[in-house]
Short mmCIF file of C-alpha atoms in Angstrom, two decimals:
data_model
loop_
_atom_site.label_atom_id
_atom_site.label_comp_id
_atom_site.label_asym_id
_atom_site.label_seq_id
_atom_site.Cartn_x
_atom_site.Cartn_y
_atom_site.Cartn_z
CA MET E 470 -2.27 -61.81 11.49
CA ILE E 471 -1.10 -62.48 7.96
CA VAL E 472 -3.27 -60.66 5.42
CA ALA E 473 -3.64 -62.11 1.94
CA GLU E 474 -5.71 -61.57 -1.20
CA ARG E 475 -7.01 -64.02 -3.82
CA LYS E 476 -5.12 -64.32 -7.08
CA PRO E 477 -7.19 -63.93 -10.25
CA LEU E 478 -8.76 -67.21 -11.35
CA ALA E 479 -6.94 -67.03 -14.70
CA GLU E 480 -3.60 -67.11 -12.88
CA ILE E 481 -4.64 -70.10 -10.76
CA VAL E 482 -5.90 -72.18 -13.68
CA ALA E 483 -2.81 -71.27 -15.72
CA ALA E 484 -0.68 -72.67 -12.89
CA LEU E 485 -2.86 -75.81 -12.80
CA GLY E 486 -2.02 -76.48 -16.44
CA LYS E 487 -3.30 -79.90 -17.44
CA CYS E 488 -4.15 -81.04 -13.91
CA ARG E 489 -7.72 -82.32 -13.90
CA LYS E 490 -8.06 -83.71 -10.38
CA VAL E 491 -7.70 -80.78 -8.05
CA LEU E 492 -8.02 -80.52 -4.29
CA VAL E 493 -8.56 -77.05 -2.80
CA VAL E 494 -7.10 -76.84 0.70
CA SER E 495 -8.37 -74.08 2.96
CA CYS E 496 -6.63 -72.73 6.05
CA SER E 497 -8.61 -71.83 9.14
CA GLY E 498 -5.84 -69.54 10.41
CA CYS E 499 -5.09 -65.97 9.37
CA THR E 500 -6.35 -66.20 5.80
CA ALA E 501 -9.75 -67.42 6.98
CA VAL E 502 -9.95 -64.43 9.33
CA CYS E 503 -9.31 -62.02 6.45
CA PHE E 504 -12.01 -63.76 4.37
CA THR E 505 -9.70 -65.13 1.67
CA GLY E 506 -8.66 -68.63 2.68
CA GLY E 507 -11.40 -70.19 4.79
CA ALA E 508 -13.58 -73.21 4.07
CA LYS E 509 -16.26 -71.08 2.39
CA GLN E 510 -13.74 -69.41 0.09
CA ALA E 511 -12.41 -72.88 -0.77
CA GLU E 512 -15.90 -73.98 -1.85
CA VAL E 513 -16.29 -70.86 -4.00
CA LEU E 514 -12.86 -71.36 -5.59
CA ALA E 515 -13.52 -75.06 -6.25
CA SER E 516 -16.80 -74.11 -7.90
CA SER E 517 -15.07 -71.39 -9.97
CA ILE E 518 -12.43 -73.87 -11.17
CA ARG E 519 -15.10 -76.43 -12.11
CA MET E 520 -17.15 -73.85 -13.99
CA HIS E 521 -14.08 -72.44 -15.76
CA TYR E 522 -13.14 -75.85 -17.13
CA ARG E 523 -16.71 -76.84 -17.95
CA VAL E 524 -17.16 -73.65 -20.00
CA ALA E 525 -14.12 -74.80 -21.96
CA GLY E 526 -15.74 -78.25 -22.34
CA VAL E 527 -13.27 -79.99 -20.07
CA PRO E 528 -14.66 -81.92 -17.09
CA VAL E 529 -12.59 -81.47 -13.96
CA ASN E 530 -12.70 -83.24 -10.65
CA THR E 531 -12.43 -80.98 -7.62
CA GLY E 532 -12.83 -81.31 -3.91
CA THR E 533 -12.12 -79.28 -0.81
CA VAL E 534 -10.56 -80.01 2.53
CA ALA E 535 -10.11 -77.77 5.55
CA VAL E 536 -6.87 -77.59 7.53
CA THR E 537 -6.72 -75.87 10.91
CA ARG E 538 -3.34 -74.25 10.13
CA GLN E 539 -1.30 -75.12 7.06
CA CYS E 540 1.83 -73.71 8.73
CA ASP E 541 1.73 -76.56 11.26
CA ARG E 542 2.95 -79.99 10.15
CA GLU E 543 0.76 -81.85 12.62
CA PHE E 544 -2.38 -80.46 10.94
CA LEU E 545 -1.23 -81.51 7.46
CA GLN E 546 -0.73 -85.24 8.04
CA PRO E 547 -4.47 -85.94 8.57
CA ILE E 548 -5.27 -84.86 4.98
CA GLU E 549 -2.81 -87.34 3.41
CA HIS E 550 -5.59 -89.81 2.55
CA ARG E 551 -7.37 -87.08 0.50
CA LEU E 552 -4.35 -86.67 -1.76
CA THR E 553 -4.53 -90.09 -3.42
CA GLY E 554 -4.82 -89.63 -7.18
CA VAL E 555 -4.83 -85.85 -6.93
CA ASP E 556 -2.96 -84.07 -9.75
CA ALA E 557 -2.60 -80.76 -7.94
CA VAL E 558 -3.47 -79.03 -4.71
CA VAL E 559 -4.58 -75.40 -4.60
CA SER E 560 -3.63 -73.86 -1.28
CA LEU E 561 -5.60 -71.01 0.27
CA ALA E 562 -2.94 -70.38 2.90
CA CYS E 563 -0.30 -67.67 3.08
CA GLY E 564 3.15 -68.30 1.57
CA VAL E 565 4.17 -70.11 4.74
CA GLY E 566 1.29 -72.58 4.53
CA VAL E 567 1.88 -73.25 0.83
CA GLN E 568 5.53 -74.12 1.54
CA PHE E 569 4.71 -76.32 4.53
CA LEU E 570 2.18 -78.17 2.38
CA ALA E 571 4.75 -78.68 -0.39
CA GLU E 572 7.36 -79.82 2.15
CA ALA E 573 4.97 -82.25 3.84
CA PHE E 574 4.09 -84.00 0.57
CA ALA E 575 7.20 -84.07 -1.62
CA ASP E 576 5.51 -85.43 -4.78
CA LEU E 577 2.58 -83.05 -4.64
CA TRP E 578 2.13 -80.19 -7.16
CA VAL E 579 1.07 -77.22 -5.04
CA VAL E 580 -0.46 -74.06 -6.51
CA PRO E 581 -0.84 -70.92 -4.37
CA ALA E 582 -4.27 -69.29 -4.69
CA LEU E 583 -3.37 -66.21 -2.66
CA ASN E 584 -0.89 -63.37 -2.70
CA THR E 585 0.41 -62.84 0.83
CA ARG E 586 0.38 -59.11 1.47
CA PHE E 587 1.43 -58.16 4.99
CA ALA E 588 1.14 -58.63 8.74
CA GLY E 589 -1.69 -56.43 9.89
CA GLY E 590 -5.21 -56.20 11.13
CA ARG E 591 -8.69 -55.06 10.21
CA VAL E 592 -9.36 -51.32 10.50
CA GLY E 593 -12.73 -51.24 8.72
CA THR E 594 -15.42 -53.73 7.75
CA THR E 595 -13.52 -54.65 4.60
CA LEU E 596 -10.22 -52.84 5.08
CA TRP E 597 -7.00 -54.32 6.44
CA GLU E 598 -3.85 -52.36 7.22
CA GLU E 599 -0.23 -53.31 7.77
CA ARG E 600 1.09 -52.93 11.29
CA CYS E 601 4.35 -54.92 11.46
CA ARG E 602 7.22 -55.42 9.02
CA MET E 603 8.88 -58.08 11.19
CA CYS E 604 12.15 -56.21 11.50
CA GLY E 605 13.14 -58.39 14.45
CA ASP E 606 14.16 -55.44 16.62
CA CYS E 607 11.01 -53.84 18.05
CA ILE E 608 11.13 -50.19 19.13
CA LEU E 609 7.43 -49.67 19.84
CA HIS E 610 8.27 -48.84 23.49
CA LEU E 611 10.16 -45.78 22.20
CA THR E 612 7.51 -44.60 19.76
CA GLY E 613 4.31 -44.73 21.80
CA GLY E 614 3.11 -47.99 20.26
CA ILE E 615 3.19 -46.67 16.68
CA CYS E 616 5.62 -48.43 14.35
CA PRO E 617 7.58 -45.99 12.16
CA VAL E 618 9.16 -48.83 10.19
CA THR E 619 5.74 -49.87 8.92
CA ARG E 620 3.65 -46.73 9.05
CA CYS E 621 6.18 -44.13 7.93
CA SER E 622 6.47 -44.38 4.13
CA LYS E 623 10.22 -43.83 4.45
CA SER E 624 10.58 -46.09 7.51
CA LEU E 625 12.41 -43.27 9.27
CA LEU E 626 13.65 -43.99 12.77
CA ASN E 627 14.02 -40.27 13.50
CA GLY E 628 11.11 -38.22 12.19
CA PRO E 629 9.05 -36.53 10.96
CA CYS E 630 10.79 -35.85 7.69
CA GLY E 631 9.35 -32.41 6.96
CA GLY E 632 7.34 -33.54 3.97
CA ALA E 633 4.09 -34.04 5.87
CA ALA E 634 1.21 -31.85 4.75
CA GLY E 635 -1.86 -31.46 6.94
CA GLU E 636 -0.67 -34.34 9.16
CA HIS E 637 -0.60 -36.61 6.12
CA CYS E 638 2.26 -38.21 4.24
CA GLU E 639 3.70 -36.54 1.15
CA ILE E 640 3.96 -39.95 -0.53
CA ASP E 641 0.23 -40.67 -0.18
CA SER E 642 -2.17 -38.06 1.17
CA SER E 643 -4.52 -40.79 2.47
CA ILE E 644 -1.87 -42.04 4.92
CA PRO E 645 -1.51 -40.18 8.24
CA CYS E 646 2.06 -39.17 9.07
CA ALA E 647 3.26 -41.80 11.56
CA TRP E 648 5.79 -39.45 13.13
CA ILE E 649 3.26 -36.70 13.81
CA HIS E 650 1.14 -39.33 15.55
CA ILE E 651 4.16 -40.57 17.49
CA TYR E 652 4.96 -37.00 18.58
CA GLU E 653 1.37 -36.32 19.68
CA ARG E 654 1.18 -39.58 21.59
CA LEU E 655 4.50 -39.10 23.39
CA LYS E 656 3.52 -35.52 24.22
CA ARG E 657 0.21 -36.72 25.73
CA ALA E 658 2.13 -39.28 27.78
CA GLY E 659 4.64 -36.65 28.91
CA ARG E 660 7.51 -38.62 27.40
CA LEU E 661 8.78 -36.29 24.69
CA GLU E 662 12.35 -37.04 25.77
CA LEU E 663 11.99 -40.34 23.90
CA TRP E 664 11.26 -38.43 20.69
CA GLN E 665 14.23 -36.11 21.23
CA LYS E 666 16.63 -39.02 21.66
CA LEU E 667 18.43 -39.83 18.40
CA GLN E 668 17.76 -43.41 17.30
CA GLN E 669 20.79 -45.37 16.11
CA PRO E 670 20.48 -47.50 12.95
CA LYS E 671 18.69 -50.77 13.56
CA ASP E 672 20.21 -54.20 13.15
CA TRP E 673 18.31 -55.08 9.96
CA SER E 674 19.98 -58.50 9.78
CA ARG E 675 17.48 -59.68 12.39
CA GLY E 676 14.62 -59.05 9.97
CA ASN E 677 13.99 -59.91 6.36
CA ALA E 678 17.37 -58.56 5.20
CA GLY E 679 19.33 -61.33 6.86
CA GLY E 680 18.49 -64.41 4.79
CA LEU E 681 16.48 -67.30 6.16
CA GLY E 682 15.05 -66.37 9.56
CA ARG E 683 15.44 -68.96 12.27
CA LEU E 684 14.38 -69.04 15.86
CA ALA E 685 15.55 -71.79 18.20
CA ARG E 686 13.92 -72.11 21.61
CA GLU E 687 16.30 -73.78 24.01
CA ASP E 688 13.83 -73.33 26.84
CA TYR E 689 11.58 -75.96 25.26
CA SER E 690 12.56 -79.56 24.66
CA GLU E 691 11.02 -82.00 22.18
CA MET X 567 -32.74 -70.51 -30.15
CA SER X 568 -36.52 -70.21 -30.02
CA SER X 569 -36.80 -73.84 -28.83
CA PHE X 570 -34.51 -73.07 -25.88
CA LYS X 571 -36.37 -73.50 -22.60
CA PRO X 572 -34.29 -71.84 -19.91
CA LYS X 573 -34.22 -73.03 -16.34
CA ILE X 574 -34.43 -70.07 -13.96
CA ILE X 575 -34.21 -70.34 -10.19
CA ALA X 576 -35.83 -67.58 -8.13
CA PHE X 577 -34.71 -67.43 -4.50
CA CYS X 578 -37.54 -65.48 -2.85
CA CYS X 579 -37.79 -64.14 0.68
CA TYR X 580 -40.86 -65.54 2.50
CA ASN X 581 -41.67 -62.09 3.87
CA CYS X 582 -42.02 -60.34 0.54
CA ALA X 583 -41.18 -61.80 -2.87
CA TYR X 584 -42.52 -65.28 -2.07
CA ALA X 585 -45.83 -63.71 -1.01
CA ALA X 586 -45.68 -61.51 -4.13
CA ALA X 587 -45.30 -64.64 -6.26
CA ASP X 588 -48.34 -66.05 -4.46
CA LEU X 589 -50.25 -62.86 -5.17
CA ALA X 590 -49.26 -63.02 -8.83
CA GLY X 591 -50.89 -66.45 -8.91
CA THR X 592 -54.00 -65.22 -7.12
CA MET X 593 -54.20 -62.34 -9.62
CA ARG X 594 -54.01 -64.92 -12.42
CA LEU X 595 -50.93 -63.20 -13.86
CA GLN X 596 -49.05 -65.33 -16.35
CA TYR X 597 -45.31 -65.80 -16.38
CA ASP X 598 -43.12 -68.45 -17.92
CA PRO X 599 -43.21 -71.79 -16.07
CA CYS X 600 -39.41 -72.04 -16.50
CA VAL X 601 -39.10 -69.90 -13.35
CA SER X 602 -38.88 -72.14 -10.27
CA VAL X 603 -39.48 -70.34 -7.00
CA ILE X 604 -37.57 -71.38 -3.88
CA GLY X 605 -38.61 -69.74 -0.63
CA VAL X 606 -35.98 -68.62 1.87
CA PRO X 607 -36.43 -67.09 5.33
CA CYS X 608 -34.42 -64.01 4.26
CA THR X 609 -32.28 -63.29 1.19
CA GLY X 610 -29.43 -62.61 3.63
CA ALA X 611 -29.52 -66.33 4.44
CA ILE X 612 -28.55 -67.32 0.89
CA ASP X 613 -25.01 -68.58 0.87
CA LEU X 614 -22.56 -67.92 -1.97
CA THR X 615 -22.24 -71.64 -2.63
CA THR X 616 -26.03 -72.09 -2.85
CA VAL X 617 -26.16 -69.76 -5.86
CA LEU X 618 -23.08 -71.30 -7.48
CA THR X 619 -24.55 -74.77 -6.96
CA ALA X 620 -27.74 -73.67 -8.74
CA PHE X 621 -25.67 -72.76 -11.80
CA GLU X 622 -23.56 -75.90 -11.60
CA GLU X 623 -26.67 -78.07 -11.28
CA GLY X 624 -28.15 -76.72 -14.50
CA ALA X 625 -29.79 -73.32 -13.93
CA ASP X 626 -29.37 -70.97 -16.88
CA GLY X 627 -30.24 -67.97 -14.75
CA VAL X 628 -30.82 -67.15 -11.09
CA PHE X 629 -32.52 -64.21 -9.45
CA ILE X 630 -32.79 -63.30 -5.83
CA ALA X 631 -35.82 -61.30 -4.73
CA GLY X 632 -35.81 -59.67 -1.31
CA CYS X 633 -37.68 -56.99 0.60
CA LEU X 634 -37.61 -53.34 -0.42
CA LYS X 635 -34.50 -51.53 0.82
CA GLY X 636 -35.01 -50.46 4.42
CA GLU X 637 -37.83 -52.96 4.96
CA CYS X 638 -35.92 -56.19 5.53
CA HIS X 639 -37.41 -58.06 8.50
CA TYR X 640 -33.85 -58.77 9.61
CA LYS X 641 -32.77 -55.16 9.00
CA VAL X 642 -29.97 -55.64 6.45
CA GLY X 643 -30.38 -59.17 5.08
CA ASN X 644 -31.41 -57.90 1.64
CA LEU X 645 -28.45 -55.49 1.50
CA ARG X 646 -26.08 -58.32 2.39
CA ALA X 647 -27.64 -60.38 -0.38
CA LEU X 648 -27.06 -57.48 -2.79
CA GLU X 649 -23.35 -57.38 -1.86
CA ARG X 650 -23.13 -61.14 -2.37
CA VAL X 651 -24.83 -60.85 -5.75
CA LYS X 652 -22.30 -58.18 -6.81
CA TYR X 653 -19.45 -60.44 -5.70
CA LEU X 654 -20.96 -63.52 -7.38
CA LYS X 655 -21.34 -61.62 -10.66
CA ARG X 656 -17.56 -61.14 -10.58
CA VAL X 657 -16.99 -64.81 -9.67
CA LEU X 658 -19.16 -65.91 -12.60
CA SER X 659 -17.46 -63.51 -15.04
CA GLU X 660 -14.04 -64.80 -13.94
CA ALA X 661 -15.18 -68.34 -14.73
CA GLY X 662 -16.38 -67.28 -18.20
CA ILE X 663 -20.11 -66.96 -17.43
CA ASP X 664 -21.98 -63.70 -18.04
CA GLY X 665 -22.64 -62.07 -14.65
CA ASP X 666 -26.01 -60.84 -15.96
CA ARG X 667 -27.31 -64.38 -15.57
CA LEU X 668 -27.63 -63.49 -11.89
CA GLU X 669 -29.73 -60.57 -10.66
CA MET X 670 -31.08 -59.09 -7.44
CA TYR X 671 -34.53 -57.50 -7.10
CA PHE X 672 -36.34 -55.76 -4.27
CA LEU X 673 -40.11 -55.87 -3.87
CA SER X 674 -42.88 -56.02 -1.30
CA ALA X 675 -45.51 -58.69 -0.62
CA ALA X 676 -48.11 -56.48 -2.33
CA MET X 677 -46.21 -56.32 -5.63
CA GLY X 678 -47.67 -59.37 -7.38
CA SER X 679 -47.66 -57.75 -10.81
CA ARG X 680 -44.04 -56.61 -10.32
CA PHE X 681 -43.08 -60.22 -9.56
CA ALA X 682 -44.65 -61.35 -12.84
CA GLU X 683 -42.78 -58.53 -14.60
CA ILE X 684 -39.45 -59.57 -13.04
CA ALA X 685 -40.04 -63.21 -14.00
CA LYS X 686 -40.72 -62.13 -17.60
CA GLU X 687 -37.72 -59.78 -17.63
CA MET X 688 -35.36 -62.53 -16.46
CA THR X 689 -36.88 -65.12 -18.81
CA ASP X 690 -36.43 -62.76 -21.79
CA ARG X 691 -32.88 -61.92 -20.72
CA ILE X 692 -31.80 -65.55 -20.31
CA ARG X 693 -33.58 -66.61 -23.48
CA GLY X 694 -31.58 -63.92 -25.29
CA MET X 695 -28.33 -65.18 -23.80
CA GLY X 696 -28.97 -68.80 -24.69
CA PRO X 697 -28.12 -71.88 -22.63
CA LEU X 698 -25.51 -71.64 -19.91
CA PRO X 699 -22.16 -72.70 -21.41
CA LEU X 700 -21.76 -75.24 -18.56
CA ASN X 701 -24.80 -77.21 -19.55
CA GLY X 702 -23.13 -78.86 -22.52
CA CYS X 703 -20.28 -80.27 -20.46
CA PRO X 704 -20.92 -83.09 -18.00
CA GLU X 705 -19.89 -82.36 -14.48
CA GLU X 706 -17.45 -84.59 -12.71
CA GLY X 707 -16.13 -84.21 -9.23
CA GLU X 708 -16.16 -85.35 -5.69
CA GLY X 709 -16.97 -81.81 -4.58
CA LYS X 710 -20.37 -82.15 -6.19
#
């Protein structure tokens, strides 16, 4: 899932500027799962915005509305009636949701409330970790299900680099060396030949280095 | 400032602090009538928005009183409440409200005199801080 974190309130209200009728739109997708963009967080943010302005002596009108997934146009149309008279919308979705919201309502001033961090999952009660960098050319079948692009600090395709100390990365001693883990896993599976095979450079144009990503599915029709 | 009569909401767990407040009454212990006690089945059941609403609706201070650590009838409800209080203190500070207007206490049903002490402690604290800065500005909003 997409993992995101809340921006500081000061940044959000600075972006709101003189807007006094604000609608906070939550997203029940990824950001709700990582406890930053769900309906409850929207209520807390709306309350924070109200209190911030009231402390400054400025009454503000806020409301909240929940959207199943802001990255899906069909879920955005049903909230159109809530936007009447609204000066600005604060979106608790990832960067994708914010853009879909802005695209769906061309005259709407949309403020992002979150910083989108990475694609990952939860590894502790309150700890999320990156697992995929969306390179568009997956090699997990060659590396025992451990992604070196994401989990090796140098994104090496042929590792380890020699800088690992005590099975941890030289860049950050709290991060396990991905390539040592890959080696151990391939060894356990009896497939060390995969590790010995030299990996050719990846086609990075398929990932985030190639401009706007597009995926057309010809096997589906409208 | 001396004429300021704070409004303090005390969310008290039925299994401990609420009974302690009862005991304080039975013991004829005096505490400021500005403290309004609201009973809850467990402090872990208090939602973030419930506390924020209390402030928005005019409370100058809020305290949550749950069971002693390790004695929650729902195991960890009071510890969850403590985490929420820590988070809410940050939320309040971000919005320009002193986080010390919110506090968490732990006590047992037998601690009537401690309840009276806590009520006095919070009343003195809030009286020292003065009225909540929100209370001068009228609220407006469909979310309310």
